[in-house]
Backbone as a ProteinNet text record, in pm:
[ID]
protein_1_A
[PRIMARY]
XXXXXXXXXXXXXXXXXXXXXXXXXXXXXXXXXXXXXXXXXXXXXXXXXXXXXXXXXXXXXXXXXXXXXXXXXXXXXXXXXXXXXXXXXXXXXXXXXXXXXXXXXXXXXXXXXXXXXXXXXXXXXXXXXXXXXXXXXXXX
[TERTIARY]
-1550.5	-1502.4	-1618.3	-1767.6	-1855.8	-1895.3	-1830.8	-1873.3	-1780.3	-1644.7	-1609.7	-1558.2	-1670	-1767.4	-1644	-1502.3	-1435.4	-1325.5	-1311.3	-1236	-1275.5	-1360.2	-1469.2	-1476.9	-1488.9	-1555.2	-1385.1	-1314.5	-1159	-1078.2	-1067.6	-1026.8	-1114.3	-1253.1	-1336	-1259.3	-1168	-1110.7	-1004.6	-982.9	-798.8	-754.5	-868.3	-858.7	-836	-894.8	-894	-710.9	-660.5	-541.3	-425.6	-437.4	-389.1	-379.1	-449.6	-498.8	-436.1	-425.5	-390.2	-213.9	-173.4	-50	45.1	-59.1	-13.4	62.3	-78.9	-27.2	92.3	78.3	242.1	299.4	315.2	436.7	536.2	413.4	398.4	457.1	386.9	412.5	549.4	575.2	736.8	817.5	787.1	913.5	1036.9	1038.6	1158.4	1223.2	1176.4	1200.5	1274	1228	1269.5	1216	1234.2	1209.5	1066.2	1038.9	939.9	941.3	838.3	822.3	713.7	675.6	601.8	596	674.7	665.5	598.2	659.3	630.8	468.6	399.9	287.7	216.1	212	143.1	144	233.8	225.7	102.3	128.5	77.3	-102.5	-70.2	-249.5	-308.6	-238.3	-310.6	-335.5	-256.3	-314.1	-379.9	-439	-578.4	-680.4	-666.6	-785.3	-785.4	-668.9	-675.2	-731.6	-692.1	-744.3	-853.8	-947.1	-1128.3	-1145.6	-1093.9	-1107.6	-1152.7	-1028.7	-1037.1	-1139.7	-1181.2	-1273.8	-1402.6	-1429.8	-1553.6	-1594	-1478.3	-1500.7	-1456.8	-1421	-1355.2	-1482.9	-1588.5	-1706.7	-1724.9	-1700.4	-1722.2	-1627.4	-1511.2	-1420.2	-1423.7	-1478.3	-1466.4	-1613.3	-1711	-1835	-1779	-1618.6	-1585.6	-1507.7	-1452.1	-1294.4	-1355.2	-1451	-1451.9	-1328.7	-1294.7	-1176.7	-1114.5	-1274.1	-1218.8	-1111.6	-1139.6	-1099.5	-945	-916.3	-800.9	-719.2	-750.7	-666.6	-647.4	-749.8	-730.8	-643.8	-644.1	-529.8	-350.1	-392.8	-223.6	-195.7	-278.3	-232.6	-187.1	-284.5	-259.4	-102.9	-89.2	43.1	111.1	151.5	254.5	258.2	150.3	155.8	237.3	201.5	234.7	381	444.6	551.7	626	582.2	639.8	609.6	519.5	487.5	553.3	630.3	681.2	876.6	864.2	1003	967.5	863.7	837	908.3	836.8	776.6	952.9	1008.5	1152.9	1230	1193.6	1250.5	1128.2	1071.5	1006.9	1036.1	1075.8	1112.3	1235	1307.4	1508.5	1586.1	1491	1659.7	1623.8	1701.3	1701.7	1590.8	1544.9	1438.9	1463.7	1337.2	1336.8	1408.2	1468.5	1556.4	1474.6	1482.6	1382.3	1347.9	1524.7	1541.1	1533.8	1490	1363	1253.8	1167.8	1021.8	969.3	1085.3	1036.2	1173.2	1123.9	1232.4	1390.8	1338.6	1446.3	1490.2	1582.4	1666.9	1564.7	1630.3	1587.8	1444.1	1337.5	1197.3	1157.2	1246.8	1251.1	1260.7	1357.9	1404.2	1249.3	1207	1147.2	1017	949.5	827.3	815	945.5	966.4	979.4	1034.1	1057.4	866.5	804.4	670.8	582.7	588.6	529.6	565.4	687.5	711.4	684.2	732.6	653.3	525.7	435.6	271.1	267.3	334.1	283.9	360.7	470.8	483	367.7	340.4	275.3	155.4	57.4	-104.7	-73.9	76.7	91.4	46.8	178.5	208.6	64.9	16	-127.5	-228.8	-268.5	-349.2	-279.1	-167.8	-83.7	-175.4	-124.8	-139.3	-316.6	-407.3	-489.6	-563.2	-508	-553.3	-553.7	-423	-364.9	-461.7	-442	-525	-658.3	-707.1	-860.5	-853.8	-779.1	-818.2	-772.2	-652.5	-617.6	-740	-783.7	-848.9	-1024.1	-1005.5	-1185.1	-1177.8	-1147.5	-1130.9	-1207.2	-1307.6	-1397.4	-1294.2	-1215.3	-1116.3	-1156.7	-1086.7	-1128.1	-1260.2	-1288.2	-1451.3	-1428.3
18974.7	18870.3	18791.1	18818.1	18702.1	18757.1	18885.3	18954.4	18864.7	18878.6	18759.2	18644.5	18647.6	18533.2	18433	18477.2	18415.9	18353.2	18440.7	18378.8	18275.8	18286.1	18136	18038.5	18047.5	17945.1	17851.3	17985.1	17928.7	17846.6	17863.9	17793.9	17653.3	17658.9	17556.3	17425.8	17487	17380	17401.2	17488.7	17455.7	17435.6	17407.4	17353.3	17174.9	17088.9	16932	16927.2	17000	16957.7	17046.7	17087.4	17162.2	17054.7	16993.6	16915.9	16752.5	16729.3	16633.5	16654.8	16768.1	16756.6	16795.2	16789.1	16759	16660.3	16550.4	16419	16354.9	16441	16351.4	16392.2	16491.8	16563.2	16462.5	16444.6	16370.1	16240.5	16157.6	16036.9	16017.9	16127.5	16107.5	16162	16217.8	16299.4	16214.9	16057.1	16007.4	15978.2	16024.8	15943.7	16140.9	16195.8	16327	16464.8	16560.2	16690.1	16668	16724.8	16694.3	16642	16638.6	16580.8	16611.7	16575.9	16608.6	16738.6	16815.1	16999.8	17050.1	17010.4	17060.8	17033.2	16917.2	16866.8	16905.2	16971.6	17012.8	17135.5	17229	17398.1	17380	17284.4	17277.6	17260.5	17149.9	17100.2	17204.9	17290.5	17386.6	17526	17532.4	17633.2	17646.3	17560.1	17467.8	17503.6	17472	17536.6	17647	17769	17911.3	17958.9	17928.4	17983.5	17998	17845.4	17803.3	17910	17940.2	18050.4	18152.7	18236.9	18362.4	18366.4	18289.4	18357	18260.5	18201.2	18188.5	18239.7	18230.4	18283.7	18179.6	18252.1	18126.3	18060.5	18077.7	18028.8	17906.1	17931.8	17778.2	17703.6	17710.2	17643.2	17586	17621.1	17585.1	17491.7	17499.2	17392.4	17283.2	17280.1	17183.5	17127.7	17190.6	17187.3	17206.4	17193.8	17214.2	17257.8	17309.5	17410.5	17229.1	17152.5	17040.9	16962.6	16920.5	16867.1	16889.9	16982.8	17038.4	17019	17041.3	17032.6	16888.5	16776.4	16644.1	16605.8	16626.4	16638.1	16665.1	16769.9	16812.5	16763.4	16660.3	16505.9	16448.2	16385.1	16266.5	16231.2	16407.9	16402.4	16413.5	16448.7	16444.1	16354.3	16231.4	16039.6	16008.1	16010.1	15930.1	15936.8	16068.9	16067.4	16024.9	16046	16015.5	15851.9	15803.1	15671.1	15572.7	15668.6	15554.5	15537.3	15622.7	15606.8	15534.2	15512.4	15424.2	15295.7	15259.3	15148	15045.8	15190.9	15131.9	15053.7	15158.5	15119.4	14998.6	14959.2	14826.7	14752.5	14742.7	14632	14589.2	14703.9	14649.6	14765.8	14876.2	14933.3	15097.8	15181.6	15314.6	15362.4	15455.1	15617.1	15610.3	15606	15655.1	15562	15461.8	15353.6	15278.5	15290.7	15265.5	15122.8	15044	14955.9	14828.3	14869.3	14755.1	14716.1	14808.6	14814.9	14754.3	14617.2	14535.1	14456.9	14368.3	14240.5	14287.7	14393.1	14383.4	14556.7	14550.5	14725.9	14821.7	14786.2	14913.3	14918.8	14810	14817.4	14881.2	14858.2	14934.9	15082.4	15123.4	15254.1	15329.2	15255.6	15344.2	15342.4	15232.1	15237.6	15353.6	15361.5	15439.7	15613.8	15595.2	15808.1	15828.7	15691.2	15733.8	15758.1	15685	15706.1	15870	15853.1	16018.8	16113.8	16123.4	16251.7	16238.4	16176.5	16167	16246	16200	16288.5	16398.6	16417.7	16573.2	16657.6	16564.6	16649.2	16709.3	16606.4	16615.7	16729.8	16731.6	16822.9	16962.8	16991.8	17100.2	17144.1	17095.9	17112.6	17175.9	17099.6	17116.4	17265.8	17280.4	17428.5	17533.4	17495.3	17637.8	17700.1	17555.3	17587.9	17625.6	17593.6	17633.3	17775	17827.2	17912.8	18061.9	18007.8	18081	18131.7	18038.1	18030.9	18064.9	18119.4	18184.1	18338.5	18354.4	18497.1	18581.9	18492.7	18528.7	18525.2	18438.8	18467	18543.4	18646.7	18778	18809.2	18904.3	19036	19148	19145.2	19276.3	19397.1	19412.9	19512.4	19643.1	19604.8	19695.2	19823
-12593.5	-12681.4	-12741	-12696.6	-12761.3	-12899.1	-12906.2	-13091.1	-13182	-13110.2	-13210.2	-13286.1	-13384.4	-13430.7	-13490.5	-13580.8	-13637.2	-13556.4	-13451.3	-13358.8	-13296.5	-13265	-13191.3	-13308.2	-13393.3	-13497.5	-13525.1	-13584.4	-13553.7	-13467.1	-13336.3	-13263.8	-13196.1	-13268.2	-13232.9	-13341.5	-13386.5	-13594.1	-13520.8	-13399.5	-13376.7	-13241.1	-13159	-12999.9	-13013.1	-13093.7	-13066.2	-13149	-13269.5	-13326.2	-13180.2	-13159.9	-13010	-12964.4	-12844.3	-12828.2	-12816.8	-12951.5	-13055.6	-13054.8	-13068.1	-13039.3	-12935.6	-12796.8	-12679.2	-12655.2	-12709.1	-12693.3	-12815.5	-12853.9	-12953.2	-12858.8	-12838.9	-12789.3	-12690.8	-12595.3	-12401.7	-12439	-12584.5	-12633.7	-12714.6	-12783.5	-12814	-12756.3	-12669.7	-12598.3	-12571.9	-12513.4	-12514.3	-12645.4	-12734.6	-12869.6	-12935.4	-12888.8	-12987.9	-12900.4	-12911.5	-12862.9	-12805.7	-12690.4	-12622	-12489.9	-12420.9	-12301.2	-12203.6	-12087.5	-11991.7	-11996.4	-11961.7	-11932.7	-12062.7	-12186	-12307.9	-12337.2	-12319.3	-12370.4	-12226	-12127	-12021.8	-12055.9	-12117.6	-12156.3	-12271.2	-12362.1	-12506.6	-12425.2	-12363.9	-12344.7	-12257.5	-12162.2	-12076	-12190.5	-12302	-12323.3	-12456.6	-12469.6	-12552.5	-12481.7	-12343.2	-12257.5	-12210.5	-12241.4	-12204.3	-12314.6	-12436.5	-12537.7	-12514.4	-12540.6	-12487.5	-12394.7	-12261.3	-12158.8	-12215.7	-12316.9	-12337.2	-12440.3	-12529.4	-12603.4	-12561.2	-12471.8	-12471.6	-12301.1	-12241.4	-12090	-11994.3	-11871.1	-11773.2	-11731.6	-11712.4	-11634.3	-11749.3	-11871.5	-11992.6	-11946.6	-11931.8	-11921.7	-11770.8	-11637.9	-11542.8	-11525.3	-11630.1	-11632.3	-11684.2	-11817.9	-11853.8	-11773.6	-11759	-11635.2	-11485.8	-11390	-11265	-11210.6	-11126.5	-11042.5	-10944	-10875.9	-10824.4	-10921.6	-11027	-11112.3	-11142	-11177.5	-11186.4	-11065.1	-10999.6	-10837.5	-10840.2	-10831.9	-10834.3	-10904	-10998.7	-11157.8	-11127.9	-11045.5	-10977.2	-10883.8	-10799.5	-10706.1	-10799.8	-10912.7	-10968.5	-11028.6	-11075.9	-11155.8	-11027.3	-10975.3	-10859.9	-10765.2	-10775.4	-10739.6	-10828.4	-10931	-11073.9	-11062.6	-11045.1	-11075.9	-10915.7	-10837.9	-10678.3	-10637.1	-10766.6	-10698.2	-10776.2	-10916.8	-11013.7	-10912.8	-10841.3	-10732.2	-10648.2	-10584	-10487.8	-10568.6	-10674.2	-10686.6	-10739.6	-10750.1	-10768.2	-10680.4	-10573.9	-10413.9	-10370.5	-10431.4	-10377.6	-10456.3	-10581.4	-10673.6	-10640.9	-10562.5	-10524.9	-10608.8	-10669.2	-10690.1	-10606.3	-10662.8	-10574.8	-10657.5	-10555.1	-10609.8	-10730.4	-10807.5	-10978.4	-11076.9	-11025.1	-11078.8	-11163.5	-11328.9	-11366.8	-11449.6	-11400.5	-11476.7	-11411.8	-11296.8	-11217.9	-11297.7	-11292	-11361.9	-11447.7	-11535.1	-11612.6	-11642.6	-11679.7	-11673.2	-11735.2	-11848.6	-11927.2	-11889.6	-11887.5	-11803.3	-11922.4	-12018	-12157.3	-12169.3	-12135.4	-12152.8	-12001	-11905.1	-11742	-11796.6	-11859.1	-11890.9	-11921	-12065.8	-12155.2	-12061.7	-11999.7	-11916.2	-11793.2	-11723.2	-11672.8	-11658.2	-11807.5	-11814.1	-11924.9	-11995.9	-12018.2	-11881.5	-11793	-11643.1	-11626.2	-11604.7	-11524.5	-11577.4	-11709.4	-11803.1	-11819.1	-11802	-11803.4	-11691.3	-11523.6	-11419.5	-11417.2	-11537.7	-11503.7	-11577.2	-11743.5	-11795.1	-11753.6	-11672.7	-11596.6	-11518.6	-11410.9	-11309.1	-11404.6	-11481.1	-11557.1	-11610.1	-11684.5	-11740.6	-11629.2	-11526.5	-11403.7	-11352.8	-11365.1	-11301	-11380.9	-11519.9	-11594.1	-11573.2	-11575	-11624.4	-11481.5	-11354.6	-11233.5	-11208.7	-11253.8	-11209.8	-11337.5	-11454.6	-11527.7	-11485.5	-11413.3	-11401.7	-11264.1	-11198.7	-11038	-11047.1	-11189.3	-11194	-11296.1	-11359.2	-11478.9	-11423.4	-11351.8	-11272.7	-11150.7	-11087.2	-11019.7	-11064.5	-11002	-11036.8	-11119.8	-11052.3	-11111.6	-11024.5	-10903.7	-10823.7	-10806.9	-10718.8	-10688.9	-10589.7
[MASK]
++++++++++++++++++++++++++++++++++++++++++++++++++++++++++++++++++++++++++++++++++++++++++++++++++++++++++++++++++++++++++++++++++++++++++++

């Protein structure tokens, strides 16, 4: 893949709008099609692409293997801690209309929390999982 030249040059103009519309995605998802799962497929495979044509070893100097793993805590706090925090404010697990004075500003603070830690999870999956099947020797 390092012959080629147009493919690399290409996706170097189409990895940041990738990228770029992860985060709409993650950011409107309560508002319209979209969400955590969706903008974690989108952003992990921004960085498979980067993988395949420049190599997993580029992508794991950008991405460390630690990194990623940390990433799939963070999202799976985020989203396990925005339930806590319900059940400490007074209402049940995931109850989200604790979380701020007013139920509907509880609501919306709430499902942006959780879809962030699904999306980090989801993201950290793909791109873990890419990069342990895809960096194998390939049998000797």
């Amino acid at each position: 893949m390092h012959r080629k030249v147009v493919l690399r040059v290409v996706s170097k103009f189409l990895i940041p709008p990738i990228l770029l519309f992860a985060l709409y995605v993650q950011f409107h998802g309560d508002f319209g099609p979209g969400g955590g799962f969706q903008a974690g497929v989108i952003f992990g495979s921004g960085f498979i692409l980067y993988a395949i044509l420049f190599g997993v070893e580029t992508v794991k100097r950008v991405l460390p293997p630690w990194s990623t793993r940390l990433l799939l805590v963070v999202g799976v706090l985020t989203y396990g801690l925005t339930g806590v925090a319900g059940l400490i404010l007074g209402g049940n697990y995931l109850d989200y209309n604790v979380l701020a004075h007013d139920p509907l500003h509880g609501q919306h603070y709430g499902i942006l929390i959780v879809e962030l830690g699904v999306g980090i999870t989801v993201a950290a999956s793909m791109i873990t999982i890419f990069n342990v099947f895809a960096g194998q020797s390939g049998g000797d």
